């Protein structure tokens, strides 16, 4: 009886988990169409035809060139264009095999640069498709056919570190687009700062990161590792040769580092040390040529935990507002001046545009909103907080797609970017007091 009761409970939990996943879907009113090309099947909601055609053409155009340095050309795959979400993201999955593009463009220039959002997604995510094709070899291929996609993906990520997957994709995105994160100074700011201030951590700490020190993520580490070894060897296919060995025998301990040693004579720790030393020398030479201007420190971080004070903005009364976040703090707006930072307001899930607008005693930012039923459907709405009055208001529709807000000097008007579900963008002016739209400037 006890065993039966346990089985019922486990079954109920499993059904509950399955029910939760069912909620992560699109509204039922969407009608889906498809475009079939020789190598892709692009699925898109009705009304998104123009951009879907462009994505299909872009993917066909890069299909062979992006795969060349990996030595493998992927088979046909489905690309799903999700236009109901206000989040800017994309991913590739083997469960089932597909890639999904979240088509709301990012407004953070430190992330997007000068790229078109869909072009950047196509170049980055397709490289992951190529990587999975490359990983289907040797013992890993046998694992795929014997145990299925879940085990195959797990073994593929065990055999090659996460920084290789993302660093290679960032390097590809940088090479195949006008911008790309590898060309944006903000991308390696933290890594550069650590090296130039003497914080040259060992490889394992740099990869696994730390609760004590602020260390950049695996995208940054991977981009520099991938780029460095290609420069050093002069071989654009060097990582193809390394991953051939690693993915061919994923169950062997240290298979990736041993494969790297066989191709270059250096284990992964040695390659990292060489890369960090070269970058430190290069970046120090750039610093030595600069004449630095003087500055005034208005607030010192007295916390032992690493903390960022981002996007500082003067309020007009001598004080400065900034967004504070760190390992010990969720995102919050703080007032900087004499003494410790003073908490002003804690926002929700911020749609970060790489900036903050604060003037005339007000702060404006974009924040995500979520549909209670359709989990793919999300919103981006503008919020304004009056510091002196202690009041927060939503400007524009609570279910809109507004981002990157900026206040006018008098704090009476907000300008923001509005992106439609059809990938049309415009600049809009909104009245802060009434939340009424004043004017729109179509692109």
mmCIF file of C-alpha atoms in Angstrom, residues 298-299 307-315 319-325 330-337 341-347 355-358 362-363 365 387:
data_model
loop_
_atom_site.group_PDB
_atom_site.id
_atom_site.type_symbol
_atom_site.label_atom_id
_atom_site.label_comp_id
_atom_site.label_asym_id
_atom_site.label_seq_id
_atom_site.Cartn_x
_atom_site.Cartn_y
_atom_site.Cartn_z
ATOM 1 C CA UNK A 298 31.645 60.512 -5.231
ATOM 2 C CA UNK A 299 30.886 57.191 -3.523
ATOM 3 C CA UNK A 307 29.199 45.438 -6.680
ATOM 4 C CA UNK A 308 28.444 47.451 -9.815
ATOM 5 C CA UNK A 309 27.092 50.992 -9.869
ATOM 6 C CA UNK A 310 25.872 51.292 -13.451
ATOM 7 C CA UNK A 311 24.674 54.183 -15.608
ATOM 8 C CA UNK A 312 25.225 57.089 -13.138
ATOM 9 C CA UNK A 313 23.038 60.120 -13.873
ATOM 10 C CA UNK A 314 23.052 63.552 -12.138
ATOM 11 C CA UNK A 315 19.665 64.621 -10.809
ATOM 12 C CA UNK A 319 23.183 64.011 -6.202
ATOM 13 C CA UNK A 320 23.681 61.094 -8.589
ATOM 14 C CA UNK A 321 21.325 58.208 -9.250
ATOM 15 C CA UNK A 322 22.675 54.833 -10.408
ATOM 16 C CA UNK A 323 21.628 51.213 -10.793
ATOM 17 C CA UNK A 324 23.322 49.067 -8.178
ATOM 18 C CA UNK A 325 23.710 45.326 -8.554
ATOM 19 C CA UNK A 330 19.485 42.577 -6.831
ATOM 20 C CA UNK A 331 19.085 45.452 -9.283
ATOM 21 C CA UNK A 332 18.049 48.622 -7.471
ATOM 22 C CA UNK A 333 18.254 52.376 -7.920
ATOM 23 C CA UNK A 334 20.467 54.113 -5.365
ATOM 24 C CA UNK A 335 21.323 57.710 -4.569
ATOM 25 C CA UNK A 336 25.057 58.423 -4.449
ATOM 26 C CA UNK A 337 26.641 61.248 -2.520
ATOM 27 C CA UNK A 341 24.527 54.716 -1.139
ATOM 28 C CA UNK A 342 20.863 55.188 -0.271
ATOM 29 C CA UNK A 343 18.314 52.808 -1.773
ATOM 30 C CA UNK A 344 15.645 54.674 -3.749
ATOM 31 C CA UNK A 345 13.591 51.993 -5.493
ATOM 32 C CA UNK A 346 13.763 48.298 -6.383
ATOM 33 C CA UNK A 347 12.404 47.646 -9.911
ATOM 34 C CA UNK A 355 21.578 52.990 -20.171
ATOM 35 C CA UNK A 356 19.507 54.717 -17.501
ATOM 36 C CA UNK A 357 17.616 57.989 -17.839
ATOM 37 C CA UNK A 358 17.216 60.205 -14.764
ATOM 38 C CA UNK A 362 12.560 61.217 -12.037
ATOM 39 C CA UNK A 363 13.934 57.862 -13.212
ATOM 40 C CA UNK A 365 13.391 52.428 -17.295
ATOM 41 C CA UNK A 387 12.020 60.281 -6.360
#
